mmCIF file of C-alpha atoms in Angstrom:
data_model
loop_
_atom_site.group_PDB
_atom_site.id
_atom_site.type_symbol
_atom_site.label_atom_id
_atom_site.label_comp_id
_atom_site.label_asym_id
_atom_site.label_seq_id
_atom_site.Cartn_x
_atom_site.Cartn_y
_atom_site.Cartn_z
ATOM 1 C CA UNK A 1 89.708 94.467 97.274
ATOM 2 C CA UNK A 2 88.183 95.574 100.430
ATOM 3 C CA UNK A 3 85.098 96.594 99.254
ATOM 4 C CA UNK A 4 84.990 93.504 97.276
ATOM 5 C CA UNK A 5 85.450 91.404 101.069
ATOM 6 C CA UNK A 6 82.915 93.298 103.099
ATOM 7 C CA UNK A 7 80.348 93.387 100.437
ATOM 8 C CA UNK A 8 80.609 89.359 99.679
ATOM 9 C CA UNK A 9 80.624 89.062 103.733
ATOM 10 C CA UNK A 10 77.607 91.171 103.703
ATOM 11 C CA UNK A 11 78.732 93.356 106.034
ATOM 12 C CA UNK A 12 79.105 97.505 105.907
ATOM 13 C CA UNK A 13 82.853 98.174 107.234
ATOM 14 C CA UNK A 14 84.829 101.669 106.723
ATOM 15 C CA UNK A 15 88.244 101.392 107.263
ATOM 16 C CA UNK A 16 90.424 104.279 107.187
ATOM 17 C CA UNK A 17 94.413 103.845 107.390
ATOM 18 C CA UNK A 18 97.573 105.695 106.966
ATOM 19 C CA UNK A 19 101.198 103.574 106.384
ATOM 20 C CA UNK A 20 104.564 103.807 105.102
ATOM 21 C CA UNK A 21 104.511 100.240 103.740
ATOM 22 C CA UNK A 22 101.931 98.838 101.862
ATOM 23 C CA UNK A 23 102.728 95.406 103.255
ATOM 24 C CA UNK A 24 102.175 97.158 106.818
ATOM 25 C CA UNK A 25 99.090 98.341 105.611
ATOM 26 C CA UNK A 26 97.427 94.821 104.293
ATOM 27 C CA UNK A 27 98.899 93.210 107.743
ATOM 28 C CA UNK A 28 97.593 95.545 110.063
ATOM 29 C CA UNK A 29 94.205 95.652 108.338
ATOM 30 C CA UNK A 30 94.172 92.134 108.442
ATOM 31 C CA UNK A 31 95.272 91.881 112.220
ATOM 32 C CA UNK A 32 92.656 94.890 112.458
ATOM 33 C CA UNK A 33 89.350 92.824 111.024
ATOM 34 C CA UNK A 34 91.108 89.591 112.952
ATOM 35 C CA UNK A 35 90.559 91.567 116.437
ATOM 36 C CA UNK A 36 87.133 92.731 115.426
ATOM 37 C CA UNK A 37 86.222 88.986 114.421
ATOM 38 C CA UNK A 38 87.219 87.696 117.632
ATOM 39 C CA UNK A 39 85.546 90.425 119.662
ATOM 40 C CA UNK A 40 82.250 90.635 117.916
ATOM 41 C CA UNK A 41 81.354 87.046 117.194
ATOM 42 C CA UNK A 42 80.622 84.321 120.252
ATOM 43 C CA UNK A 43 82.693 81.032 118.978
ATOM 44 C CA UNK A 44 80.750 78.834 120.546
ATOM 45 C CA UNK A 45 77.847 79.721 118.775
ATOM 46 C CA UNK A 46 78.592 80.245 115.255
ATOM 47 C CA UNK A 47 78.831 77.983 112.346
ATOM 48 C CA UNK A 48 82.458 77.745 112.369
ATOM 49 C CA UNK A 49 83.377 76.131 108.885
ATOM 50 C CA UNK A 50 82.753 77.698 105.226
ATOM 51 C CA UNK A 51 83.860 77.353 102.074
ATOM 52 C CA UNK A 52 83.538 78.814 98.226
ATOM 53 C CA UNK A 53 84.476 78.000 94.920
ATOM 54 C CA UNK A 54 84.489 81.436 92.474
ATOM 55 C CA UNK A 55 85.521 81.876 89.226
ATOM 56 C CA UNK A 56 86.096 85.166 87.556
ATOM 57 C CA UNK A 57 86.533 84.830 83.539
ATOM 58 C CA UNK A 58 89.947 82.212 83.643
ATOM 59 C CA UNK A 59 90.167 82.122 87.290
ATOM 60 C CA UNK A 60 88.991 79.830 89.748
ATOM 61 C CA UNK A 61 89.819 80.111 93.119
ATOM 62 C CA UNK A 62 88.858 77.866 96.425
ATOM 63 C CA UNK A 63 89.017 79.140 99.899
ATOM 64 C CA UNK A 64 87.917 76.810 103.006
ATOM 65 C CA UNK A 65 88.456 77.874 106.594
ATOM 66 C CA UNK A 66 87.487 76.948 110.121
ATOM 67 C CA UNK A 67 87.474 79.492 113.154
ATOM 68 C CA UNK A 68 89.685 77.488 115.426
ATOM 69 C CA UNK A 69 93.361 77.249 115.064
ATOM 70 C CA UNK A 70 95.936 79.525 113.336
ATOM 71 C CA UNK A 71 97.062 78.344 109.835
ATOM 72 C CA UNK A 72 97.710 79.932 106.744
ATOM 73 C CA UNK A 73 98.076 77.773 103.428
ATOM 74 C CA UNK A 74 97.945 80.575 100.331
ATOM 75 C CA UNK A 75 98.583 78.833 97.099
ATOM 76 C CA UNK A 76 98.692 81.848 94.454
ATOM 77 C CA UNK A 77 100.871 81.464 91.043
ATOM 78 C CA UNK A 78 100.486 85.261 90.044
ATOM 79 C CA UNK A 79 102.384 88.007 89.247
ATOM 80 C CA UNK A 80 101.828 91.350 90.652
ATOM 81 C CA UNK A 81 99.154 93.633 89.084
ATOM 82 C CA UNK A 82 99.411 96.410 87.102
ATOM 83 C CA UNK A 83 97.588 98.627 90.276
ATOM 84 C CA UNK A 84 100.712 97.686 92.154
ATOM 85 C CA UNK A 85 99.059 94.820 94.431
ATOM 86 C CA UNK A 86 101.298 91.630 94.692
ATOM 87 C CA UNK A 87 99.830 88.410 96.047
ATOM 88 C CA UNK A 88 102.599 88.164 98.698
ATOM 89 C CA UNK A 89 99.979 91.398 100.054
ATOM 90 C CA UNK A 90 97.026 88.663 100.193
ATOM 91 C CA UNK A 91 99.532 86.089 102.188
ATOM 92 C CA UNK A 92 99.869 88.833 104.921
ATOM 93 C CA UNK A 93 96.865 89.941 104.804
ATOM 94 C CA UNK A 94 95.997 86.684 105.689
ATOM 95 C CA UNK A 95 98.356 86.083 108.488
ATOM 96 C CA UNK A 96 97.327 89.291 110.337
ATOM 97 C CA UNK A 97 93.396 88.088 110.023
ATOM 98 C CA UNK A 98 93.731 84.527 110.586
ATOM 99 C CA UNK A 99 96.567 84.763 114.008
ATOM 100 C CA UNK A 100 94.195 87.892 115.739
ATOM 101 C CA UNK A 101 90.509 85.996 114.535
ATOM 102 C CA UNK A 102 91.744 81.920 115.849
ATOM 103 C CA UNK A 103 91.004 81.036 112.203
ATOM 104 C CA UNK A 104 92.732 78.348 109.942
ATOM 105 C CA UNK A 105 92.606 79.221 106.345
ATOM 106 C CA UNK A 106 93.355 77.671 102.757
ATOM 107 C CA UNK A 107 93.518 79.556 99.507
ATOM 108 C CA UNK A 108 93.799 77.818 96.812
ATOM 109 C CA UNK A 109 94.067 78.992 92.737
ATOM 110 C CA UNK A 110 92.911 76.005 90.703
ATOM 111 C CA UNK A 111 93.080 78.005 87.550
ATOM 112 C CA UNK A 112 93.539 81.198 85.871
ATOM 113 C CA UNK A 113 96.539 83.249 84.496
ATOM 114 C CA UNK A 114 95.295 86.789 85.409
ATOM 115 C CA UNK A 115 96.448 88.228 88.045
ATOM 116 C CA UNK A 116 93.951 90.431 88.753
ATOM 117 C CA UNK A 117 91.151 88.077 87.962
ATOM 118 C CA UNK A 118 92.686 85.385 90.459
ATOM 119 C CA UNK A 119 93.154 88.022 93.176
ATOM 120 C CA UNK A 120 89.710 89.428 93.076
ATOM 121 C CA UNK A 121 88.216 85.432 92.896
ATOM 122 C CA UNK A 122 90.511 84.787 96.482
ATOM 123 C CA UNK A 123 89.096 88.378 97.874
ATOM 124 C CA UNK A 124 85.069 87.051 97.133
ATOM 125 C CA UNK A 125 85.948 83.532 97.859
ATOM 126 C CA UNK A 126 87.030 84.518 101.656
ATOM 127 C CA UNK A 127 84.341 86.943 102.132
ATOM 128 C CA UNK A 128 81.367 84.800 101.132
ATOM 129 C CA UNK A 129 84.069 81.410 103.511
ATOM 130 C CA UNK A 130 83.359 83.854 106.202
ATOM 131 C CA UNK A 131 80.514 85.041 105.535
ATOM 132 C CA UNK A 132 78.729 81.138 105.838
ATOM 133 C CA UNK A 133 80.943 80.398 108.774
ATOM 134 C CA UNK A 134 80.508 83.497 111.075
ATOM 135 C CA UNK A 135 76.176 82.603 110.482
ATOM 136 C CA UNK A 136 74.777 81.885 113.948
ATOM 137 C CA UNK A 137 74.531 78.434 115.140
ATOM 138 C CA UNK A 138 72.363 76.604 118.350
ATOM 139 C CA UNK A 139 75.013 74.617 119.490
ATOM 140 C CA UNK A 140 78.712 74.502 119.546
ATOM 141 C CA UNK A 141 80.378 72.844 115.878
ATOM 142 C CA UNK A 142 82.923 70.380 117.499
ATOM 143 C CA UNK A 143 83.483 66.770 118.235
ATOM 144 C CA UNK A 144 86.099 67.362 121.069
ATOM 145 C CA UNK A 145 85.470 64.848 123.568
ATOM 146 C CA UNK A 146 83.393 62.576 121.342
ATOM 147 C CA UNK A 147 86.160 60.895 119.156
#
């Protein structure tokens, strides 16, 4: 599902980890790529927004986000997969990204009834969300102190 991130974000990433739980694992990779985020990219000069609808066979999955504030909405009706990865690995992987990269996220299944299907949609939805809003801008997306 990594692979499947980093190639929809366009980007060439290698991550290596070891862990004794996998939901330590999908945090800490997601607090991991977070960290990078906020490091690498210049806030003030990026795009800021994104958003993607993708649909894989049945599913159809919606992810918007906005690199400001830290929120998490993950709306996933799945059960686990048979490869052993369980949406509730996608909410914290999101938690760890979004509280270490200042980034408000919503997930959102609007159909589908594979698991693995609706999974994989979410993972390409939020790489090609983050891909669009981590693309340089001029100026500075805001309206604080205009409204």
């Amino acid at each position: 599902m990594l692979r499947t991130l980093f190639f929809y974000m366009k980007k060439k990433v290698f991550v290596e980890a070891r862990y004794d739980l996998r939901h330590h694992l999908w945090e800490d990779v997601g607090i991991t790529i977070g960290c990078e985020i906020k490091r690498s990219y210049d806030r003030t000069r990026i795009q800021r927004y994104g958003s993607a609808f993708i649909p894989m066979d049945d599913a159809l999955v919606m992810v918007a986000l906005d690199f400001s504030r830290v929120y998490v909405g993950c709306d996933l009706a799945c059960n686990p997969i048979e490869e052993g990865f369980e949406p509730g690995l996608f909410r914290e992987f999101l938690w760890g990204l979004a509280r270490n990269a200042g980034l408000t996220v919503h997930v959102k299944q609007l159909s589908g009834t594979n698991p693995h299907h609706i999974l994989e949609a979410g993972f390409k939805a939020l790489g090609t969300a983050m891909r669009i809003a981590l693309e340089p801008s001029e100026e500075m997306v805001t309206t604080k102190g205009v409204v």
